[in-house]
Short mmCIF file of C-alpha atoms and ligand atoms in Angstrom, two decimals:
data_model
loop_
_atom_site.label_atom_id
_atom_site.label_comp_id
_atom_site.label_asym_id
_atom_site.label_seq_id
_atom_site.Cartn_x
_atom_site.Cartn_y
_atom_site.Cartn_z
CA UNK A 1 -25.48 -5.52 97.51
CA UNK A 2 -27.06 -6.15 94.27
CA UNK A 3 -23.45 -7.70 92.96
CA UNK A 4 -23.26 -9.25 96.03
CA UNK A 5 -26.85 -11.52 95.80
CA UNK A 6 -25.57 -12.06 92.29
CA UNK A 7 -22.33 -14.44 93.26
CA UNK A 8 -23.75 -15.38 95.68
CA UNK A 9 -26.46 -17.11 93.90
CA UNK A 10 -24.13 -18.53 92.51
CA UNK A 11 -22.64 -20.03 95.77
CA UNK A 12 -26.50 -21.94 95.67
CA UNK A 13 -25.11 -23.54 92.14
CA UNK A 14 -22.31 -24.25 93.04
CA UNK A 15 -22.78 -26.06 96.22
CA UNK A 16 -25.52 -28.46 94.45
CA UNK A 17 -22.51 -30.20 92.95
CA UNK A 18 -19.26 -29.68 94.95
CA UNK A 19 -21.11 -28.72 98.39
CA UNK A 20 -20.71 -31.77 100.01
CA UNK A 21 -16.87 -31.14 100.28
CA UNK A 22 -17.57 -27.51 100.20
CA UNK A 23 -19.03 -27.60 103.53
CA UNK A 24 -17.72 -30.94 104.76
CA UNK A 25 -17.12 -29.45 108.36
CA UNK A 26 -21.47 -28.46 108.50
CA UNK A 27 -21.71 -32.22 107.77
CA UNK A 28 -22.42 -34.76 110.39
CA UNK A 29 -20.20 -37.15 111.32
CA UNK A 30 -21.69 -40.35 109.57
CA UNK A 31 -21.39 -38.03 106.44
CA UNK A 32 -17.98 -37.28 106.50
CA UNK A 33 -17.23 -40.63 106.72
CA UNK A 34 -18.80 -41.71 103.66
CA UNK A 35 -16.03 -39.04 101.88
CA UNK A 36 -13.25 -40.80 103.48
CA UNK A 37 -11.44 -44.19 103.66
CA UNK A 38 -12.54 -47.03 106.41
CA UNK A 39 -10.70 -46.77 109.72
CA UNK A 40 -9.52 -42.62 108.68
CA UNK A 41 -8.90 -40.70 112.48
CA UNK A 42 -9.92 -37.10 112.18
CA UNK A 43 -10.00 -33.99 114.28
CA UNK A 44 -14.15 -33.48 114.99
CA UNK A 45 -14.25 -30.30 113.08
CA UNK A 46 -15.39 -26.65 114.88
CA UNK A 47 -13.82 -28.76 118.02
CA UNK A 48 -10.02 -28.89 119.73
CA UNK A 49 -10.42 -31.71 121.67
CA UNK A 50 -12.83 -34.96 119.74
CA UNK A 51 -12.00 -36.68 117.32
CA UNK A 52 -13.61 -39.26 115.06
CA UNK A 53 -12.92 -42.78 113.68
CA UNK A 54 -14.77 -44.19 111.02
CA UNK A 55 -16.03 -47.10 110.87
CA UNK A 56 -13.90 -50.10 109.15
CA UNK A 57 -14.44 -54.26 108.31
CA UNK A 58 -13.93 -54.73 112.27
CA UNK A 59 -15.01 -52.02 113.63
CA UNK A 60 -17.89 -49.15 114.24
CA UNK A 61 -17.55 -45.53 113.94
CA UNK A 62 -16.36 -43.63 116.90
CA UNK A 63 -16.40 -40.53 118.73
CA UNK A 64 -14.17 -39.92 121.79
CA UNK A 65 -12.83 -36.86 123.61
CA UNK A 66 -9.74 -36.08 124.91
CA UNK A 67 -8.66 -35.93 128.54
CA UNK A 68 -9.20 -32.74 130.55
CA UNK A 69 -5.90 -30.69 129.15
CA UNK A 70 -5.52 -32.10 125.93
CA UNK A 71 -6.00 -31.43 122.76
CA UNK A 72 -6.38 -33.65 119.47
CA UNK A 73 -3.61 -33.96 117.00
CA UNK A 74 -4.98 -35.18 114.06
CA UNK A 75 -1.38 -35.69 112.55
CA UNK A 76 0.09 -37.71 115.32
CA UNK A 77 -3.65 -39.44 115.80
CA UNK A 78 -3.77 -38.78 119.77
CA UNK A 79 -4.52 -36.54 121.92
CA UNK A 80 -1.20 -34.39 123.52
CA UNK A 81 -0.86 -31.39 126.17
CA UNK A 82 -2.69 -28.37 124.87
CA UNK A 83 -0.20 -26.06 125.41
CA UNK A 84 2.46 -27.95 123.35
CA UNK A 85 3.53 -26.05 120.69
CA UNK A 86 3.13 -29.00 118.66
CA UNK A 87 -0.48 -28.57 118.81
CA UNK A 88 -2.13 -25.92 117.06
CA UNK A 89 -5.67 -26.50 116.94
CA UNK A 90 -7.21 -25.34 113.41
CA UNK A 91 -10.43 -24.14 114.95
CA UNK A 92 -8.63 -22.35 117.67
CA UNK A 93 -9.83 -18.29 116.48
CA UNK A 94 -13.14 -20.42 115.50
CA UNK A 95 -13.96 -21.04 118.55
CA UNK A 96 -12.42 -17.97 120.53
CA UNK A 97 -15.67 -16.25 117.85
CA UNK A 98 -17.96 -18.85 118.98
CA UNK A 99 -19.42 -16.65 122.00
CA UNK A 100 -19.40 -12.67 119.65
CA UNK A 101 -22.35 -12.71 117.27
CA UNK A 102 -21.40 -10.99 114.81
CA UNK A 103 -24.83 -9.83 113.62
CA UNK A 104 -25.92 -8.24 116.78
CA UNK A 105 -25.41 -4.75 114.91
CA UNK A 106 -25.87 -6.04 111.22
CA UNK A 107 -28.85 -5.20 108.94
CA UNK A 108 -31.04 -7.99 107.93
CA UNK A 109 -29.62 -10.63 105.09
CA UNK A 110 -25.96 -8.34 105.68
CA UNK A 111 -22.95 -10.60 104.71
CA UNK A 112 -20.27 -9.84 106.63
CA UNK A 113 -16.73 -11.47 107.01
CA UNK A 114 -15.82 -14.52 108.83
CA UNK A 115 -12.46 -14.01 110.80
CA UNK A 116 -12.07 -17.43 112.11
CA UNK A 117 -11.88 -18.71 107.98
CA UNK A 118 -8.30 -19.08 106.79
CA UNK A 119 -8.64 -19.15 103.98
CA UNK A 120 -10.67 -16.18 103.50
CA UNK A 121 -13.71 -17.78 101.75
CA UNK A 122 -15.65 -17.77 104.65
CA UNK A 123 -18.23 -14.99 104.92
CA UNK A 124 -21.05 -15.01 107.40
CA UNK A 125 -25.06 -14.07 106.67
CA UNK A 126 -27.16 -12.46 108.92
CA UNK A 127 -30.82 -13.52 109.78
CA UNK A 128 -32.42 -12.35 112.26
CA UNK A 129 -29.89 -11.02 114.21
CA UNK A 130 -28.17 -14.74 113.81
CA UNK A 131 -24.86 -16.12 112.90
CA UNK A 132 -25.22 -18.54 109.63
CA UNK A 133 -21.42 -19.93 108.45
CA UNK A 134 -20.95 -20.20 104.58
CA UNK A 135 -17.85 -20.66 102.28
CA UNK A 136 -17.87 -18.75 99.23
CA UNK A 137 -17.65 -21.26 95.82
CA UNK A 138 -14.54 -22.63 94.44
CA UNK A 139 -12.00 -20.39 92.93
CA UNK A 140 -13.83 -17.18 95.13
CA UNK A 141 -13.17 -15.58 98.37
CA UNK A 142 -15.03 -13.42 100.42
CA UNK A 143 -14.23 -9.42 100.08
CA UNK A 144 -14.41 -7.37 103.19
CA UNK A 145 -15.36 -4.11 101.72
CA UNK A 146 -17.50 -4.87 98.96
CA UNK A 147 -19.05 -8.07 101.06
CA UNK A 148 -19.18 -10.29 97.88
CA UNK A 149 -17.53 -13.47 97.00
CA UNK A 150 -14.80 -12.31 94.55
CA UNK A 151 -12.43 -13.91 92.11
CA UNK A 152 -9.00 -14.16 93.71
CA UNK A 153 -7.38 -12.01 91.74
CA UNK A 154 -10.03 -9.21 93.06
CA UNK A 155 -8.69 -9.21 96.42
CA UNK A 156 -5.47 -10.25 98.06
CA UNK A 157 -6.13 -12.64 100.83
CA UNK A 158 -3.99 -11.35 103.82
CA UNK A 159 -3.45 -14.87 104.86
CA UNK A 160 -1.78 -15.57 101.17
CA UNK A 161 -0.02 -18.76 102.59
CA UNK A 162 -3.20 -19.84 103.45
CA UNK A 163 -5.03 -18.66 101.03
CA UNK A 164 -5.23 -21.63 99.12
CA UNK A 165 -6.29 -23.72 102.16
CA UNK A 166 -9.54 -26.21 102.10
CA UNK A 167 -11.79 -26.26 104.62
CA UNK A 168 -12.56 -29.61 103.86
CA UNK A 169 -8.79 -30.61 104.86
CA UNK A 170 -8.98 -28.25 108.65
CA UNK A 171 -9.67 -31.46 110.37
CA UNK A 172 -8.26 -33.84 108.00
CA UNK A 173 -4.46 -35.37 108.83
CA UNK A 174 -1.93 -34.81 105.90
CA UNK A 175 -2.67 -36.75 102.46
CA UNK A 176 -5.54 -37.82 103.76
CA UNK A 177 -8.34 -38.76 100.68
CA UNK A 178 -11.95 -37.46 99.81
CA UNK A 179 -14.38 -39.33 97.76
CA UNK A 180 -15.22 -37.03 94.73
CA UNK A 181 -19.04 -36.56 95.29
CA UNK A 182 -19.21 -36.58 90.80
CA UNK A 183 -16.98 -38.21 89.51
CA UNK A 184 -15.90 -41.45 90.54
CA UNK A 185 -13.00 -41.41 88.43
CA UNK A 186 -11.16 -38.85 90.37
CA UNK A 187 -10.78 -37.90 94.58
CA UNK A 188 -9.42 -35.41 96.02
CA UNK A 189 -6.49 -35.19 98.64
CA UNK A 190 -5.35 -32.91 101.72
CA UNK A 191 -1.55 -32.37 101.28
CA UNK A 192 -0.78 -29.29 103.57
CA UNK A 193 -4.28 -28.11 104.31
CA UNK A 194 -4.40 -27.73 100.21
CA UNK A 195 -7.06 -29.93 98.77
CA UNK A 196 -5.84 -31.36 95.26
CA UNK A 197 -7.71 -33.64 92.69
CA UNK A 198 -6.06 -36.07 91.73
CA UNK A 199 -7.91 -38.90 88.95
CA UNK A 200 -7.37 -42.22 88.71
CA UNK A 201 -5.03 -44.08 85.99
CA UNK A 202 -6.93 -45.42 82.93
CA UNK A 203 -9.53 -48.21 83.36
CA UNK A 204 -9.95 -47.48 87.22
CA UNK A 205 -11.94 -45.24 89.42
CA UNK A 206 -11.77 -44.26 93.44
CA UNK A 207 -12.88 -46.53 95.86
CA UNK A 208 -14.57 -44.40 98.84
CA UNK A 209 -14.25 -46.99 101.19
CA UNK A 210 -11.23 -48.58 100.18
CA UNK A 211 -9.35 -45.02 99.21
CA UNK A 212 -7.23 -45.77 96.33
CA UNK A 213 -7.97 -46.74 92.23
CA UNK A 214 -9.36 -50.14 91.46
CA UNK A 215 -10.31 -51.53 88.68
CA UNK A 216 -13.18 -50.24 87.24
CA UNK A 217 -15.27 -53.48 87.47
CA UNK A 218 -14.95 -53.92 91.08
CA UNK A 219 -14.79 -50.12 92.57
CA UNK A 220 -17.51 -49.27 94.86
CA UNK A 221 -17.91 -45.66 94.23
CA UNK A 222 -19.02 -42.60 96.65
CA UNK A 223 -23.17 -42.69 96.42
CA UNK A 224 -23.67 -39.40 94.34
CA UNK A 225 -20.31 -40.43 91.96
CA UNK A 226 -20.69 -42.00 88.74
CA UNK A 227 -18.40 -43.44 86.31
CA UNK A 228 -17.84 -41.82 83.33
CA UNK A 229 -19.06 -43.04 79.87
CA UNK A 230 -17.54 -45.70 77.93
CA UNK A 231 -15.99 -43.70 75.01
CA UNK A 232 -17.64 -44.31 72.17
CA UNK A 233 -15.10 -45.99 69.75
CA UNK A 234 -17.68 -46.59 66.62
CA UNK A 235 -15.55 -44.08 64.66
CA UNK A 236 -12.57 -46.49 65.17
CA UNK A 237 -11.82 -49.27 62.55
CA UNK A 238 -10.94 -52.18 65.21
CA UNK A 239 -9.18 -53.84 62.39
CA UNK A 240 -6.67 -51.09 61.79
CA UNK A 241 -6.37 -48.52 64.85
CA UNK A 242 -7.10 -45.95 62.70
CA UNK A 243 -9.83 -43.54 62.74
CA UNK A 244 -12.73 -43.78 60.12
CA UNK A 245 -14.56 -40.40 58.79
CA UNK A 246 -18.04 -40.41 56.98
CA UNK A 247 -21.45 -41.82 56.46
CA UNK A 248 -22.23 -45.63 58.18
CA UNK A 249 -24.66 -47.86 58.43
CA UNK A 250 -25.71 -48.52 62.07
CA UNK A 251 -24.58 -52.31 62.58
CA UNK A 252 -27.85 -52.95 64.86
CA UNK A 253 -30.49 -51.04 63.18
CA UNK A 254 -30.96 -50.33 59.16
CA UNK A 255 -33.07 -47.19 59.98
CA UNK A 256 -30.56 -45.28 61.76
CA UNK A 257 -26.72 -44.34 60.47
CA UNK A 258 -23.88 -42.53 61.41
CA UNK A 259 -22.01 -39.66 60.79
CA UNK A 260 -18.08 -39.51 61.93
CA UNK A 261 -16.55 -36.75 61.81
CA UNK A 262 -12.85 -35.80 61.52
CA UNK A 263 -10.40 -37.30 63.93
CA UNK A 264 -9.02 -34.41 66.80
CA UNK A 265 -5.70 -34.18 67.93
CA UNK A 266 -5.41 -37.26 66.33
CA UNK A 267 -8.09 -39.20 68.31
CA UNK A 268 -11.18 -40.67 66.45
CA UNK A 269 -14.37 -38.95 66.25
CA UNK A 270 -15.87 -39.79 69.72
CA UNK A 271 -19.65 -38.26 69.97
CA UNK A 272 -20.13 -39.65 66.21
CA UNK A 273 -23.95 -38.13 64.67
CA UNK A 274 -26.54 -41.20 65.31
CA UNK A 275 -29.47 -40.41 62.95
CA UNK A 276 -32.51 -42.26 61.95
CA UNK A 277 -34.49 -42.19 58.58
CA UNK A 278 -37.92 -41.44 58.37
CA UNK A 279 -40.59 -44.56 59.40
CA UNK A 280 -40.99 -46.06 56.84
CA UNK A 281 -37.31 -45.54 55.49
CA UNK A 282 -33.71 -47.34 55.28
CA UNK A 283 -30.14 -46.38 55.24
CA UNK A 284 -28.80 -47.24 51.93
CA UNK A 285 -24.77 -47.10 51.84
CA UNK A 286 -24.24 -46.73 48.46
CA UNK A 287 -26.78 -44.10 47.50
CA UNK A 288 -25.70 -42.61 51.37
CA UNK A 289 -29.05 -41.52 51.30
CA UNK A 290 -32.59 -42.81 53.33
CA UNK A 291 -34.80 -44.43 50.61
CA UNK A 292 -38.19 -46.82 50.66
CA UNK A 293 -36.85 -49.63 53.37
CA UNK A 294 -38.02 -52.29 50.15
CA UNK A 295 -35.65 -50.73 48.40
CA UNK A 296 -32.51 -51.37 50.93
CA UNK A 297 -31.34 -55.49 51.50
CA UNK A 298 -31.18 -55.27 55.21
CA UNK A 299 -29.67 -57.80 56.76
CA UNK A 300 -31.05 -57.03 59.99
CA UNK A 301 -34.23 -57.85 61.54
CA UNK A 302 -37.07 -55.86 59.56
CA UNK A 303 -39.67 -55.53 62.12
CA UNK A 304 -36.92 -53.34 64.14
CA UNK A 305 -38.13 -49.89 63.77
CA UNK A 306 -41.75 -50.45 62.09
CA UNK A 307 -45.12 -50.61 63.34
CA UNK A 308 -46.62 -52.90 60.66
CA UNK A 309 -47.50 -55.99 60.95
CA UNK A 310 -45.58 -58.27 58.30
CA UNK A 311 -42.35 -57.62 56.65
CA UNK A 312 -40.16 -59.01 53.64
CA UNK A 313 -37.61 -61.20 54.02
CA UNK A 314 -34.21 -60.16 52.78
CA UNK A 315 -33.24 -63.39 49.97
CA UNK A 316 -36.39 -65.15 49.63
CA UNK A 317 -39.22 -63.11 48.51
CA UNK A 318 -41.84 -66.21 49.03
CA UNK A 319 -41.74 -65.31 52.65
CA UNK A 320 -42.87 -63.30 54.91
CA UNK A 321 -41.75 -62.58 58.91
CA UNK A 322 -44.42 -61.50 61.61
CA UNK A 323 -43.71 -58.51 64.05
CA UNK A 324 -44.84 -58.12 67.24
CA UNK A 325 -43.57 -55.25 69.89
CA UNK A 326 -41.07 -54.33 67.10
CA UNK A 327 -39.14 -58.20 66.74
CA UNK A 328 -40.19 -60.57 63.87
CA UNK A 329 -41.97 -63.61 66.04
CA UNK A 330 -42.39 -66.34 63.34
CA UNK A 331 -42.35 -66.84 59.82
CA UNK A 332 -44.10 -67.79 57.24
CA UNK A 333 -44.60 -68.94 53.34
CA UNK A 334 -46.57 -67.81 50.98
CA UNK A 335 -48.18 -70.65 48.87
CA UNK A 336 -46.41 -71.72 45.63
CA UNK A 337 -46.78 -69.35 42.80
CA UNK A 338 -46.97 -66.39 45.35
CA UNK A 339 -44.81 -63.75 46.60
CA UNK A 340 -45.02 -61.54 49.17
CA UNK A 341 -45.59 -58.11 49.39
CA UNK A 342 -45.31 -55.93 52.49
CA UNK A 343 -46.39 -53.08 50.69
CA UNK A 344 -50.02 -54.56 50.56
CA UNK A 345 -49.61 -57.02 53.76
CA UNK A 346 -50.33 -60.18 51.66
CA UNK A 347 -49.34 -62.97 49.23
CA UNK A 348 -49.92 -61.67 45.60
CA UNK A 349 -49.30 -63.64 41.77
CA UNK A 350 -46.79 -60.49 41.15
CA UNK A 351 -43.46 -60.69 41.86
CA UNK A 352 -42.48 -57.17 42.34
CA UNK A 353 -38.27 -58.13 42.84
CA UNK A 354 -38.45 -56.03 45.66
CA UNK A 355 -34.54 -55.60 46.77
CA UNK A 356 -35.55 -56.11 50.25
CA UNK A 357 -36.36 -59.71 49.15
CA UNK A 358 -34.03 -60.45 46.25
CA UNK A 359 -30.80 -62.64 46.72
C1 NAG B 1 -11.97 -54.64 104.67
O1 NAG B 1 -12.19 -55.58 103.97
C2 NAG B 1 -12.21 -55.59 102.67
C3 NAG B 1 -12.54 -57.09 101.53
O2 NAG B 1 -12.67 -57.88 102.67
C4 NAG B 1 -10.71 -55.60 102.18
O3 NAG B 1 -10.18 -55.53 100.91
C5 NAG B 1 -9.75 -54.49 103.10
O4 NAG B 1 -8.29 -54.47 103.11
C6 NAG B 1 -10.58 -54.37 104.50
N1 NAG B 1 -10.26 -53.15 105.35
C7 NAG B 1 -9.79 -53.36 106.29
C8 NAG B 1 -9.39 -51.70 107.15
O5 NAG B 1 -9.41 -53.86 107.20
C1 NAG B 2 -23.09 -3.31 118.83
O1 NAG B 2 -23.59 -2.65 119.60
C2 NAG B 2 -23.17 -1.86 121.34
C3 NAG B 2 -23.48 -1.09 121.42
O2 NAG B 2 -23.22 0.07 120.68
C4 NAG B 2 -21.69 -2.45 121.22
O3 NAG B 2 -21.77 -2.87 122.68
C5 NAG B 2 -21.24 -4.24 120.98
O4 NAG B 2 -19.77 -4.69 120.99
C6 NAG B 2 -21.92 -4.31 119.53
N1 NAG B 2 -21.15 -5.25 118.88
C7 NAG B 2 -20.58 -5.80 117.88
C8 NAG B 2 -20.23 -7.04 117.68
O5 NAG B 2 -20.41 -4.90 117.31
C1 NAG B 3 2.36 -33.46 103.57
O1 NAG B 3 2.53 -34.61 102.77
C2 NAG B 3 3.51 -34.73 101.68
C3 NAG B 3 3.55 -35.77 101.41
O2 NAG B 3 2.99 -36.10 100.63
C4 NAG B 3 4.81 -33.28 102.14
O3 NAG B 3 5.71 -33.36 100.95
C5 NAG B 3 4.36 -32.33 103.32
O4 NAG B 3 5.70 -31.35 103.67
C6 NAG B 3 3.57 -32.59 104.45
N1 NAG B 3 3.04 -31.51 104.98
C7 NAG B 3 3.01 -31.13 106.75
C8 NAG B 3 2.35 -29.80 106.73
O5 NAG B 3 3.33 -31.99 107.00
C1 NAG B 4 -48.00 -46.61 61.74
O1 NAG B 4 -47.13 -45.37 62.51
C2 NAG B 4 -47.81 -44.20 61.76
C3 NAG B 4 -46.94 -43.16 62.25
O2 NAG B 4 -47.03 -43.06 62.92
C4 NAG B 4 -49.53 -44.14 61.27
O3 NAG B 4 -49.75 -43.22 60.16
C5 NAG B 4 -50.25 -45.60 61.04
O4 NAG B 4 -51.17 -45.46 60.61
C6 NAG B 4 -49.85 -46.57 61.78
N1 NAG B 4 -49.75 -48.11 60.93
C7 NAG B 4 -50.56 -48.77 61.59
C8 NAG B 4 -50.53 -50.49 60.82
O5 NAG B 4 -50.51 -49.35 62.92
#
């Protein structure tokens, strides 16, 4: 069982990320509807004759049961005769097994195959002779002999047709979409019981309630889904539209600089290194060095990134700026014949001609 517990512990990692979709059938109906477009109707999982209709602008979430002798047909969206060949309840096997306790004769903590699983991913964990049903994580299926989740190539699922069928799709009509709980620019779609991952076109994202991709500015993402970080275009020369490579000053801070790496696959470096000079130093673009801030011309606010109280001002060695909270809050002037000396924090008769204040 060592191997099984090793592989199964992966399940808990995986379910932290994609678990909502993996365990769709075990969610509450409200949680299921959160993943589905508004107004979606579907078969209530683990039943053959109950349906759910998700809330819409004009209606609240509704649940119902078919009249006696009828089963709910998810494709038709209504109840039809249970004996009709058009309706094969995807949970029929599961319901038949429901009252059989497969853990009755199993040892504590045993993993056994879930015979109701249509895709070989289901297994049962026996705890105090009770059955706890779960699915192997994506890409893995349950091996009934080794009693562990294994890669698909390690075990041939007998119902190979249904091998990739997803439990999330069993209850949903064909072509139903589900929100991706992690990525807002992606979604899932059930096509012939198989869960396919889809991507929204550029600059759009999936609106969980509308059920289609809309402009990123207007999207309402599924609660845990995040928009991708906007692409870093620092290394893209906006004037020429081509990539730039090398060392560059940070346009927002004299004490920081960027390194743009070589373009890859024809695309500029989207992850430039953003580095900081030691305290008291600024980046000198001409010397490609960090050096004493008084020896660097900085046109930005010289109070940024320092804890000193008074700073020299670019282009005027007689004036000084007063810093508070890392920004210049006021500007003062030394008396006639005096020059400001940031190093000694006062006005002196000596003009040191710091590059920081020279014209
Ligand atoms: C709900 O309202 C939104 C915006 O008001 C609209 O775009 C959407 O189509 C409506 N949905 C339904 C099912 O009526
Ligand atoms: C458990 O063992 C009992 C007695 O041997 C047997 O009658 C029963 O069918 C077994 N149950 C299962 C699920 O194998
Ligand atoms: C589901 O819809 C697709 C079209 O999107 C179609 O090709 C496929 O045959 C349908 N599957 C079933 C089982 O109806
Ligand atoms: C500024 O910060 C440095 C390093 O944290 C410290 O050594 C120095 O005393 C501080 N100066 C003032 C004026 O607070």
